[in-house]
mmCIF file of C-alpha atoms and ligand atoms in Angstrom:
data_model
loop_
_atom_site.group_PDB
_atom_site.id
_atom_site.type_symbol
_atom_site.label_atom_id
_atom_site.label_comp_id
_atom_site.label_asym_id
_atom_site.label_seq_id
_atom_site.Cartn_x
_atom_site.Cartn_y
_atom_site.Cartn_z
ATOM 1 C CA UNK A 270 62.462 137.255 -7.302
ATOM 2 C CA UNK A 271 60.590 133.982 -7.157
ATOM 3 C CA UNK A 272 57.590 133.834 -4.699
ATOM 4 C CA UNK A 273 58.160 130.936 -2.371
ATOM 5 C CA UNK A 274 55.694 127.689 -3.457
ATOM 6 C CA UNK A 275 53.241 126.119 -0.950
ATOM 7 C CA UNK A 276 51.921 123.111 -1.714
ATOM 8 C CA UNK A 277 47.978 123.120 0.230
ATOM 9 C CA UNK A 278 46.284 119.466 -0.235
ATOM 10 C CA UNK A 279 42.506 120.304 -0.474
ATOM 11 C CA UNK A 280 42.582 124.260 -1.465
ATOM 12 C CA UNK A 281 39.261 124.233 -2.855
ATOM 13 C CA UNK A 282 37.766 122.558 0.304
ATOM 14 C CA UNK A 283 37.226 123.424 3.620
ATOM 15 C CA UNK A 284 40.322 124.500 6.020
ATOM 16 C CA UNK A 285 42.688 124.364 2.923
ATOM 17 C CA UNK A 286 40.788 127.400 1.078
ATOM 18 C CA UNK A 287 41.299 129.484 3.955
ATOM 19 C CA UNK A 288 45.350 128.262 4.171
ATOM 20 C CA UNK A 289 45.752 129.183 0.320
ATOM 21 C CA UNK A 290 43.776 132.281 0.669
ATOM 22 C CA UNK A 291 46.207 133.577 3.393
ATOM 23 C CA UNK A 292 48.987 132.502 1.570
ATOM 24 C CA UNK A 293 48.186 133.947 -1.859
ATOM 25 C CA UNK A 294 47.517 137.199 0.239
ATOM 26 C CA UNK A 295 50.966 136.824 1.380
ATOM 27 C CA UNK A 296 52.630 136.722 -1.786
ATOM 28 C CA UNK A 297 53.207 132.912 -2.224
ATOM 29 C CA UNK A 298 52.642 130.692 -4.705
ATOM 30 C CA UNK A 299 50.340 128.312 -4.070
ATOM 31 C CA UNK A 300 49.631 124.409 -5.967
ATOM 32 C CA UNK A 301 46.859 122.011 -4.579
ATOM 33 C CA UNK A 302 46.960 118.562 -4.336
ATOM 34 C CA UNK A 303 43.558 117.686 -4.516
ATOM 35 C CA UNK A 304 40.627 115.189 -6.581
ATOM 36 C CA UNK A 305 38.595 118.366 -7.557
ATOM 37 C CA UNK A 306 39.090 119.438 -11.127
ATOM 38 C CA UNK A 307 40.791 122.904 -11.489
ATOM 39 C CA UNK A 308 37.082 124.070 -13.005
ATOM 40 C CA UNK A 309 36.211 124.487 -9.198
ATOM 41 C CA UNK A 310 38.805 126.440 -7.999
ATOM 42 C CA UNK A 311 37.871 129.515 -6.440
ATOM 43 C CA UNK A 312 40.631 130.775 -6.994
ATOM 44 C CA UNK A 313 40.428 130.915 -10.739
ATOM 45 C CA UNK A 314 44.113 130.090 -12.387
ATOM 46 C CA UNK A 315 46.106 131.955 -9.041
ATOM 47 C CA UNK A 316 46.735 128.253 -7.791
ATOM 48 C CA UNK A 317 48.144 125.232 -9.599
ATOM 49 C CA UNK A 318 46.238 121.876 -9.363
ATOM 50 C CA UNK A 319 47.887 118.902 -9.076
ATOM 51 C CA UNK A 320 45.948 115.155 -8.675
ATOM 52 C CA UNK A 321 45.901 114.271 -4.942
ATOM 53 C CA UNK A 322 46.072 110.512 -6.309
ATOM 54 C CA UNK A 323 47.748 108.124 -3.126
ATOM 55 C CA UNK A 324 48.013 105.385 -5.817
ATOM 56 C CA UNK A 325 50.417 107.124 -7.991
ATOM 57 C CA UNK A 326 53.763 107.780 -5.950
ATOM 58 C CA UNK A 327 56.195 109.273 -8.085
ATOM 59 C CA UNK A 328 53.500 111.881 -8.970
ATOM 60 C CA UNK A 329 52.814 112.530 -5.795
ATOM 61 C CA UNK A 330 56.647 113.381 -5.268
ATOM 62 C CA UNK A 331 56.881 115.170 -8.548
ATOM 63 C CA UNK A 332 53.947 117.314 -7.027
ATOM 64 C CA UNK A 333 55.639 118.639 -4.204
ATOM 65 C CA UNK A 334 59.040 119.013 -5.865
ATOM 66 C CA UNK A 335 60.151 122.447 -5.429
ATOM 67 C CA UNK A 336 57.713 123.375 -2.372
ATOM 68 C CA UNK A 337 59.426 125.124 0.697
ATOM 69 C CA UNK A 338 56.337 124.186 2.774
ATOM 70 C CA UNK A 339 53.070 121.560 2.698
ATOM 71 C CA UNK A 340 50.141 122.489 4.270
ATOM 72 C CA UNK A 341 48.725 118.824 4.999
ATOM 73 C CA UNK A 342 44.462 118.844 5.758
ATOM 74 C CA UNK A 343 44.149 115.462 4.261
ATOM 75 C CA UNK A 344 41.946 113.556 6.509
ATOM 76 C CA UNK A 345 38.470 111.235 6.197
ATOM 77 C CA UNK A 346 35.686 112.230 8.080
ATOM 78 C CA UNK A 347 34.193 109.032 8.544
ATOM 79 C CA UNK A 348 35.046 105.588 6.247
ATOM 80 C CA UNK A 349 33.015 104.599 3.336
ATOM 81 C CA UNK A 350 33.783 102.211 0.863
ATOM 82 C CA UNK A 351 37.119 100.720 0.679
ATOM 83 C CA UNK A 352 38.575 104.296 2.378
ATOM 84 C CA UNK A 353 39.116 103.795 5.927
ATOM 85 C CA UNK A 354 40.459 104.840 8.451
ATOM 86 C CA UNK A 355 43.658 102.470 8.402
ATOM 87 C CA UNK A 356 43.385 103.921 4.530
ATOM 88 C CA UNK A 357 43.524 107.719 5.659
ATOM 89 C CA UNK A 358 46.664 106.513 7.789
ATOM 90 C CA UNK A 359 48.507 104.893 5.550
ATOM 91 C CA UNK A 360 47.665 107.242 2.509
ATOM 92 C CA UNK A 361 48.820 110.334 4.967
ATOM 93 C CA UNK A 362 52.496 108.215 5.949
ATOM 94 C CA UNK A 363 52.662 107.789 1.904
ATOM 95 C CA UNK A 364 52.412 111.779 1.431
ATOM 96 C CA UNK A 365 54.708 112.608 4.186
ATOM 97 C CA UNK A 366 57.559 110.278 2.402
ATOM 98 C CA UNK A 367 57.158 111.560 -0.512
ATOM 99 C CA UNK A 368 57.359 115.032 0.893
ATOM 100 C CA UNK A 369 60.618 113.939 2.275
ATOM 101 C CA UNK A 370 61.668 112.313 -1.060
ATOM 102 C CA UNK A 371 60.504 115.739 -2.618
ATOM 103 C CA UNK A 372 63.086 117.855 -0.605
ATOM 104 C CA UNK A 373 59.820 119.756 1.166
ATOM 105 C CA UNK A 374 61.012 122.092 4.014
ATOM 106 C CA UNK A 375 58.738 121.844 6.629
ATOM 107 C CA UNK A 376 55.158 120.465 6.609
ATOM 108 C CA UNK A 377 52.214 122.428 8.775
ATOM 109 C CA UNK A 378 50.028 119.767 9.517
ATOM 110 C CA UNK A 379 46.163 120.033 10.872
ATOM 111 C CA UNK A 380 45.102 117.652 13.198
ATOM 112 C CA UNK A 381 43.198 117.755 15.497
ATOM 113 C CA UNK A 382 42.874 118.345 19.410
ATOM 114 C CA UNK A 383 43.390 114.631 22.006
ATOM 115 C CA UNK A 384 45.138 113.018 18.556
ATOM 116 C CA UNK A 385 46.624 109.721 20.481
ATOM 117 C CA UNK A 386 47.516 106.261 19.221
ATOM 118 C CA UNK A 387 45.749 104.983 22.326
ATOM 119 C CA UNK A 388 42.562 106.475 21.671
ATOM 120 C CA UNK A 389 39.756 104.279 21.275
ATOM 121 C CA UNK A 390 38.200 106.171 18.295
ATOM 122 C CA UNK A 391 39.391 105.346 15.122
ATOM 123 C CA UNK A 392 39.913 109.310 14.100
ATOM 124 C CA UNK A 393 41.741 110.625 16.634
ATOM 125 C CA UNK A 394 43.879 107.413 17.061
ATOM 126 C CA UNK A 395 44.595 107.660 13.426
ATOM 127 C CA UNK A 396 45.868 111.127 13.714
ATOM 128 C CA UNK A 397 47.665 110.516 16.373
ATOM 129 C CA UNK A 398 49.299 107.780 14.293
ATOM 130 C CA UNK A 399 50.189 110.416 11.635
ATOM 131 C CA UNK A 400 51.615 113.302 13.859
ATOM 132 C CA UNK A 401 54.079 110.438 15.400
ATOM 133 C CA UNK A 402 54.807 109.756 11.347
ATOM 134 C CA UNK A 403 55.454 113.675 11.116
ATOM 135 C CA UNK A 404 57.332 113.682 14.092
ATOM 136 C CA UNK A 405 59.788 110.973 13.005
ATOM 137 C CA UNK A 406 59.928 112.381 9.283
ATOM 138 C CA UNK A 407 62.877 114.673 9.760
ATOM 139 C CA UNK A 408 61.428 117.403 8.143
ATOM 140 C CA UNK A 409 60.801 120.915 10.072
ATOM 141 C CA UNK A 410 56.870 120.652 11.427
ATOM 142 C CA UNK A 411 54.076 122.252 12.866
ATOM 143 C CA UNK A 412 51.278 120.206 14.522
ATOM 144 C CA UNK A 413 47.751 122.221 14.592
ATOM 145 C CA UNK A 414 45.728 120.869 16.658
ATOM 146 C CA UNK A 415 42.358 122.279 16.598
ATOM 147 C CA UNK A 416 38.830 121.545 18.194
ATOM 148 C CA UNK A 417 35.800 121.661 16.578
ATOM 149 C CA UNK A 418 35.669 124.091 13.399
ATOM 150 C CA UNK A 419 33.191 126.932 11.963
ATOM 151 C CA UNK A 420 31.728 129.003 9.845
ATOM 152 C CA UNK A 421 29.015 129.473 7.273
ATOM 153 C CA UNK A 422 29.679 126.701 5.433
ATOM 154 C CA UNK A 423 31.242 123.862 8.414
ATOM 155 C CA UNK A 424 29.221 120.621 8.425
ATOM 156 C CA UNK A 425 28.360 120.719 12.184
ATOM 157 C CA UNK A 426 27.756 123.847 13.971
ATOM 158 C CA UNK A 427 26.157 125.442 10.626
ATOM 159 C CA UNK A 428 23.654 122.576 10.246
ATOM 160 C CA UNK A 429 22.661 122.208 14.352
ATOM 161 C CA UNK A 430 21.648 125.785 12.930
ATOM 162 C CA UNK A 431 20.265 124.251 9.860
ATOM 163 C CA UNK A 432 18.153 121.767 11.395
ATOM 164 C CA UNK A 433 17.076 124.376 14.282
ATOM 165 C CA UNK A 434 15.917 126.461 11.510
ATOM 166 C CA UNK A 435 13.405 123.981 10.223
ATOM 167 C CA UNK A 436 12.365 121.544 13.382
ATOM 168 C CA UNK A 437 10.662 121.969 16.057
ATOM 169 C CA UNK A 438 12.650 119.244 17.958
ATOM 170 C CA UNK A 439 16.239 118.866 18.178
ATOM 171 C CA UNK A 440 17.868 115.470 20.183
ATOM 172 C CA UNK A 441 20.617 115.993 22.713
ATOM 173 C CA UNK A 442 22.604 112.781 23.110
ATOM 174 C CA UNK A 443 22.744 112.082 27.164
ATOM 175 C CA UNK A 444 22.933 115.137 30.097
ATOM 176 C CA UNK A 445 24.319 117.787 26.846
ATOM 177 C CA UNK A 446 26.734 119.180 29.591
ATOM 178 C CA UNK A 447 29.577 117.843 27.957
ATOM 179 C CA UNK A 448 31.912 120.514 26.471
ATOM 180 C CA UNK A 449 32.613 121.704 23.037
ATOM 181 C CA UNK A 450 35.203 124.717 21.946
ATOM 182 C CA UNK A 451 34.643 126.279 18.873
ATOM 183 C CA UNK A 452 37.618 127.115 16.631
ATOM 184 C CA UNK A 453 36.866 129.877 13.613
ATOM 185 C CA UNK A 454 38.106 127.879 10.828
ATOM 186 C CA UNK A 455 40.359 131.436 9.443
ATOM 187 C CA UNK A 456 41.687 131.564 12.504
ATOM 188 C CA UNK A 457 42.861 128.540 12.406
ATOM 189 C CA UNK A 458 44.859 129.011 8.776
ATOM 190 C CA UNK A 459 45.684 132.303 10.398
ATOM 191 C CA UNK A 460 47.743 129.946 12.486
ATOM 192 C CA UNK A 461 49.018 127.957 10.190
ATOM 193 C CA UNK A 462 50.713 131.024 8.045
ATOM 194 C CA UNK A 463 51.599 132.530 11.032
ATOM 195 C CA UNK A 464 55.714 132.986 10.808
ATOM 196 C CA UNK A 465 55.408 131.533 14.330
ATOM 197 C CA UNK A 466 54.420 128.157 12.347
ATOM 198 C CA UNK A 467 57.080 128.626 10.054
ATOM 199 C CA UNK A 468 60.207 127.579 12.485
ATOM 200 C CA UNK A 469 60.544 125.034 15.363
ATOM 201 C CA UNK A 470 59.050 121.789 15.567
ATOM 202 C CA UNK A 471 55.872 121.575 17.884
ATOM 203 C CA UNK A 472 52.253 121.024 18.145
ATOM 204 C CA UNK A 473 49.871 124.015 19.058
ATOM 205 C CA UNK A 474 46.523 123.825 20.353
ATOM 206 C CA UNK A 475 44.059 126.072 17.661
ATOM 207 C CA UNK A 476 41.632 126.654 20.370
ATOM 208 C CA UNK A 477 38.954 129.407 20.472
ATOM 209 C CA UNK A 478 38.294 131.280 23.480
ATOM 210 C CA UNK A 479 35.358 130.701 24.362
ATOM 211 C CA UNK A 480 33.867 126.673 26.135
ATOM 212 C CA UNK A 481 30.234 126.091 26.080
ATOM 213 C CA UNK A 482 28.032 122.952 27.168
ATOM 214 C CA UNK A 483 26.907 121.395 24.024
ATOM 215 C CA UNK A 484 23.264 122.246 25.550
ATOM 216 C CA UNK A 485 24.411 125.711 25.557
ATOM 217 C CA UNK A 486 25.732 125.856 22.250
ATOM 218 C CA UNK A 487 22.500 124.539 20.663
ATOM 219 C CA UNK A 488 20.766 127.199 22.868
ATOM 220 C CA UNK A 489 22.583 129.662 21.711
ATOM 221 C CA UNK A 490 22.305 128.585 18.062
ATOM 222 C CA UNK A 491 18.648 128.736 18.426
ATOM 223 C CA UNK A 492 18.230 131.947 19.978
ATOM 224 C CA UNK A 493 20.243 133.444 17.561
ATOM 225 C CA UNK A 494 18.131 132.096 14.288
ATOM 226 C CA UNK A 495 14.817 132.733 16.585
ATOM 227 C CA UNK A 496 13.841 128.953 17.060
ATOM 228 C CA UNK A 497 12.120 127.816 19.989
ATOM 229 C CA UNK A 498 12.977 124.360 19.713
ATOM 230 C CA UNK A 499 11.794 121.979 22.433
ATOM 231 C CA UNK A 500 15.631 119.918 23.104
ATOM 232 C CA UNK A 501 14.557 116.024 23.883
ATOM 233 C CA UNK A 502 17.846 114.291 25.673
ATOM 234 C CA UNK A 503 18.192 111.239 24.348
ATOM 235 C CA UNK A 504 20.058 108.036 25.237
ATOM 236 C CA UNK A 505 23.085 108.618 22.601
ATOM 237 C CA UNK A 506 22.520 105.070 20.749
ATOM 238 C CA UNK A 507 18.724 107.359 19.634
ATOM 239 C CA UNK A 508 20.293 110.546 18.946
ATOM 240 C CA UNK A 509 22.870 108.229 16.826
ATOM 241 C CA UNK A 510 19.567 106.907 15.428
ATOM 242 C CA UNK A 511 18.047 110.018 14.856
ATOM 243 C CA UNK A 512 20.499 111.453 13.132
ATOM 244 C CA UNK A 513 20.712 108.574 11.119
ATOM 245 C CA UNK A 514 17.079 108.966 9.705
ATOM 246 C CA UNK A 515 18.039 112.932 9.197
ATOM 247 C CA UNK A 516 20.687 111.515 7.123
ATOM 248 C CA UNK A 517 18.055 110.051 4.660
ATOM 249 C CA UNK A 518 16.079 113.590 4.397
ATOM 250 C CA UNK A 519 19.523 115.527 3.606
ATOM 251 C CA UNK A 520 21.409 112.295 2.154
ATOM 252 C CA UNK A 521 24.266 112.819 3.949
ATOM 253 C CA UNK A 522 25.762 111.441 6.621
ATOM 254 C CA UNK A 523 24.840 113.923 9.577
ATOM 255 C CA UNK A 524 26.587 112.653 12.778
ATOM 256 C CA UNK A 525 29.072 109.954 13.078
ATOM 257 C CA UNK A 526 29.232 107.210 16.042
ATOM 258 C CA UNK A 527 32.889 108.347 17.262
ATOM 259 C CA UNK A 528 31.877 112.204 16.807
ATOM 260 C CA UNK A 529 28.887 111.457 19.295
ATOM 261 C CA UNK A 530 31.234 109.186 21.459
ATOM 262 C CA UNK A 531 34.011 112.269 20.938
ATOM 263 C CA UNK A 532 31.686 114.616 21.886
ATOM 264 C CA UNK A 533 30.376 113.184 24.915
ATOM 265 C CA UNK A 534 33.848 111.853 26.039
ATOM 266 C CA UNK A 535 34.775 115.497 26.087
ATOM 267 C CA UNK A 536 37.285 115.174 23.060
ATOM 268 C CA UNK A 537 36.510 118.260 21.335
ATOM 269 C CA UNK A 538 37.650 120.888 24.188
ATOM 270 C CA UNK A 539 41.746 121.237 24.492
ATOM 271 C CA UNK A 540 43.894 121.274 27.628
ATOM 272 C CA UNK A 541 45.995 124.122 25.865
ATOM 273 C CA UNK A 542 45.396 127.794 26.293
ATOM 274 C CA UNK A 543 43.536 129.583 23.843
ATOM 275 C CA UNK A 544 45.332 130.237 21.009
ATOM 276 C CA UNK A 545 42.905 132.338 18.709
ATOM 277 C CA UNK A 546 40.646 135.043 19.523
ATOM 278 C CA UNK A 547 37.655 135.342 17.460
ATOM 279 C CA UNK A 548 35.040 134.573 20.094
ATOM 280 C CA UNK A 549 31.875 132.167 18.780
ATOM 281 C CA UNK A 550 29.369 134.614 20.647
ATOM 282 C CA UNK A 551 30.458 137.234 18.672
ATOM 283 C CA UNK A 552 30.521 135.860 15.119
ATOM 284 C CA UNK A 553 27.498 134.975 16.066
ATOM 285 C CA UNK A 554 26.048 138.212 16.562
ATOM 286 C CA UNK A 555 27.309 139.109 13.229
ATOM 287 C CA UNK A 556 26.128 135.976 11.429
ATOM 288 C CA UNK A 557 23.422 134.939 12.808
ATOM 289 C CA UNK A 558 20.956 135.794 10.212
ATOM 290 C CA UNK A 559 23.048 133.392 7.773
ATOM 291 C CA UNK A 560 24.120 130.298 10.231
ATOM 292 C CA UNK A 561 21.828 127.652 9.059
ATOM 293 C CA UNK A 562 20.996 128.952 5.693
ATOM 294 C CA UNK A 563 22.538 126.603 3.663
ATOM 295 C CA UNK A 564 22.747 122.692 4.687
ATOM 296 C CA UNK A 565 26.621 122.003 4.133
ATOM 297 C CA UNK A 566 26.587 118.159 2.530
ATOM 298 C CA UNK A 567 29.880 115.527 3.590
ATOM 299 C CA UNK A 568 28.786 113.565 0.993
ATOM 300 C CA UNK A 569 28.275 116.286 -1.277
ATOM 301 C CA UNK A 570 31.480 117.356 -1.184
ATOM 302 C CA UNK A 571 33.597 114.443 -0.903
ATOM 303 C CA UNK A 572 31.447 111.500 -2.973
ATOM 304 C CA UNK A 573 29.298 113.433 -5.433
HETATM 305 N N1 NAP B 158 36.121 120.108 10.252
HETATM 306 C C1 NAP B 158 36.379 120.148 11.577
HETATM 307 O O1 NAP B 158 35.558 120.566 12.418
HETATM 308 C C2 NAP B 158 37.741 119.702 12.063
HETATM 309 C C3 NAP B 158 38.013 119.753 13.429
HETATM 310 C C4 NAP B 158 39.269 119.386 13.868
HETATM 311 C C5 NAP B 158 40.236 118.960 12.971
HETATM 312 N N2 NAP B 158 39.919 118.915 11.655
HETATM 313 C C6 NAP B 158 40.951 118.463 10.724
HETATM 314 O O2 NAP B 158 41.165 119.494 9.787
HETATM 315 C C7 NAP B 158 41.585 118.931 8.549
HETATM 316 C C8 NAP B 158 40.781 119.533 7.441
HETATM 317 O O3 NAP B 158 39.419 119.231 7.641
HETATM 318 P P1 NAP B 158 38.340 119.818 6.663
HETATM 319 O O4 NAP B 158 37.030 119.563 7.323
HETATM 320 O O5 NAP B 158 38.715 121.197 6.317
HETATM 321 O O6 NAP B 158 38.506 118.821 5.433
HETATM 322 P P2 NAP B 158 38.199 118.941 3.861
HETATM 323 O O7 NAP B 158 38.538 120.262 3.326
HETATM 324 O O8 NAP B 158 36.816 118.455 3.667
HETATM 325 O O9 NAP B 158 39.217 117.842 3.271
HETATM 326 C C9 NAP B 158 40.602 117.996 3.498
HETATM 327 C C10 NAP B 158 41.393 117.152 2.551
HETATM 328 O O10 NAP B 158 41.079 115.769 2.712
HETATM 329 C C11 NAP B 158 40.601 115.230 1.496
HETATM 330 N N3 NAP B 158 39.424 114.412 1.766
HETATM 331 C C12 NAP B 158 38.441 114.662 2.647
HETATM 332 N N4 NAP B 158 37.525 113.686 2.632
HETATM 333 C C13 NAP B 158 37.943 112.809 1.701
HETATM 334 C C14 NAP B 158 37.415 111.591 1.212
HETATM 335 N N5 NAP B 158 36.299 111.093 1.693
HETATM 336 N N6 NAP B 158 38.101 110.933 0.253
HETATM 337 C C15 NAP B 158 39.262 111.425 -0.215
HETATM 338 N N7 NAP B 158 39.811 112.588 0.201
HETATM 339 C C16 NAP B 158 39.158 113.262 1.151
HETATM 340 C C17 NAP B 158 40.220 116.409 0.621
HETATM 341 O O11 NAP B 158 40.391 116.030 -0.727
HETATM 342 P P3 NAP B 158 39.797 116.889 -1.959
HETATM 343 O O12 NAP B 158 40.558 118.143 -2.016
HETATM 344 O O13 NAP B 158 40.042 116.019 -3.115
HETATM 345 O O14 NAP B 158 38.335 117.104 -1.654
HETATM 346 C C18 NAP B 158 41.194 117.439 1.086
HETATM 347 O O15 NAP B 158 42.433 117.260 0.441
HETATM 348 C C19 NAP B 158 41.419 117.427 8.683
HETATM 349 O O16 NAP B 158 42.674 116.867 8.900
HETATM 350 C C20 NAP B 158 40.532 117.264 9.891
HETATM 351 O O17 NAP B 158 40.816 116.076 10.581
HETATM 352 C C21 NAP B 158 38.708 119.272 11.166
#
């Protein structure tokens, strides 16, 4: 019998690697969508590679002809260029047509937790804009909604660790008493394969258990890579500015304006119960010695 095909947009990147690796562990067959070159697959020939090219339509349909599901990660994490935000949108409403035109099942989309159209940040309004698109698609959906990701290799909590490991000071935008939730990133394709998020339409919460202050989290961080780091609170418009010049040492863009604004606005906790269980204290305690090891570049992996 024929193994059902997934389609995963991004499988050699971030959250999509860990969707396709539950998937091929599952059984399924498994085609990206993506602009990396099937030389960096990690997955050597097990999954298919397709362009993930907005400005060719009819591929794009061609691409997910035959798929039963499409696991959609595609999102921007801040604009550059001629790729906005309004880009991001209207690029995601393209790929959700054509997965209609394709005859795809059901799509399992990530987006992420406080998604509104009334949002004043540009990324969460935008998602929110696409999850109303999904909503309206007539296809079968999931909505994952998750808070703030990690793991060894996740461009936030991995370098606070990163930079902890090598300065002696580390800025705090305002009070740091705002919350943050971390979300293991497996856990949260755990979620996404689950056959709970294979029937029914909904959005889900992929929340970790476990809330901290972001003063607590950094705390935590440093204690666990054996840092003392003296933590200067800083109006955010300096942290912003700080991590700005950081930017120039790593060439990368470290922190965006709406991430610090999200952040402090206390966007990147969720209403919803927790929904995952691996608890951040814990992995910890098992990773510590590696959090912070390796600086993990944006720019590196998206413009490079
Ligand atoms: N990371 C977090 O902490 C977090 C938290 C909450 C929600 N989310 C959501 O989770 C989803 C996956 O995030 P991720 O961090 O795992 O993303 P990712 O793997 O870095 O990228 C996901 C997909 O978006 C494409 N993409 C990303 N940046 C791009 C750019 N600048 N230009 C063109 N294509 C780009 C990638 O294309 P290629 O395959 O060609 O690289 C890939 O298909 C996103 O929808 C994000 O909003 C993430």
């Amino acid at each position: 019998m024929q193994s059902k095909l997934s389609v995963v947009t991004g499988a050699f990147g971030y959250t999509g690697r860990y969707i396709a690796r539950r998937l091929l562990d599952q059984g399924e067959s498994v085609r990206t969508l993506t602009r990396s070159p099937a030389s960096r697959s990690p997955f050597g020939t097990q999954v298919e590679t397709r362009p993930l090219d907005f400005g060719n339509y009819e591929q794009l349909v061609a691409s997910l002809t035959g798929a039963d599901t499409l696991y959609n990660t595609y999102w921007i994490r801040f604009p550059r260029g001629s790729l906005t935000y309004e880009t991001a949108t209207s690029n995601s409403l393209l790929l959700i047509r054509a997965a209609v035109e394709a005859g795809v099942r059901r799509i399992v989309h990530v987006s992420i937790t406080n998604a509104s159209e009334d949002s004043s940040l540009r990324y969460f309004r935008g998602k929110g804009v696409v999850e109303r698109a999904i909503r309206e698609s007539g296809l079968s959906y999931a909505i994952l909604r998750p808070t703030v990701l990690y793991s060894l290799e996740d461009v936030l909590i991995n370098n606070i660790a990163w930079f902890l490991r090598r300065f002696p000071v580390f800025p705090i935008a305002g009070s740091g008493d705002y919350p943050i939730q971390p979300v293991l990133v497996d856990d949260v394709a755990q979620l996404a394969v689950n056959p709970g998020a294979k029937k029914g339409n909904g959005a889900l919460g992929a929340v970790g258990p476990e809330t901290f202050t972001f003063e607590e989290l950094v705390r935590l961080l440093a204690r666990r890579v054996k840092r003392r780091v003296w933590l200067m609170h800083l109006p955010p418009s300096l942290t912003f500015l700080a991590s700005q010049m950081a930017g120039l040492l790593v060439r990368d863009v470290v922190l965006t304006k709406d991430e610090v604004d999200g952040l402090m606005a206390g966007l990147l906790v969720s209403a919803d119960a927790p929904t995952t269980s691996t608890r951040f204290t814990e992995w910890l305690q098992v990773n510590g010695a590696n959090v912070g090891r390796r600086y993990a570049s944006e720019l590196g992996r998206h413009y490079r």
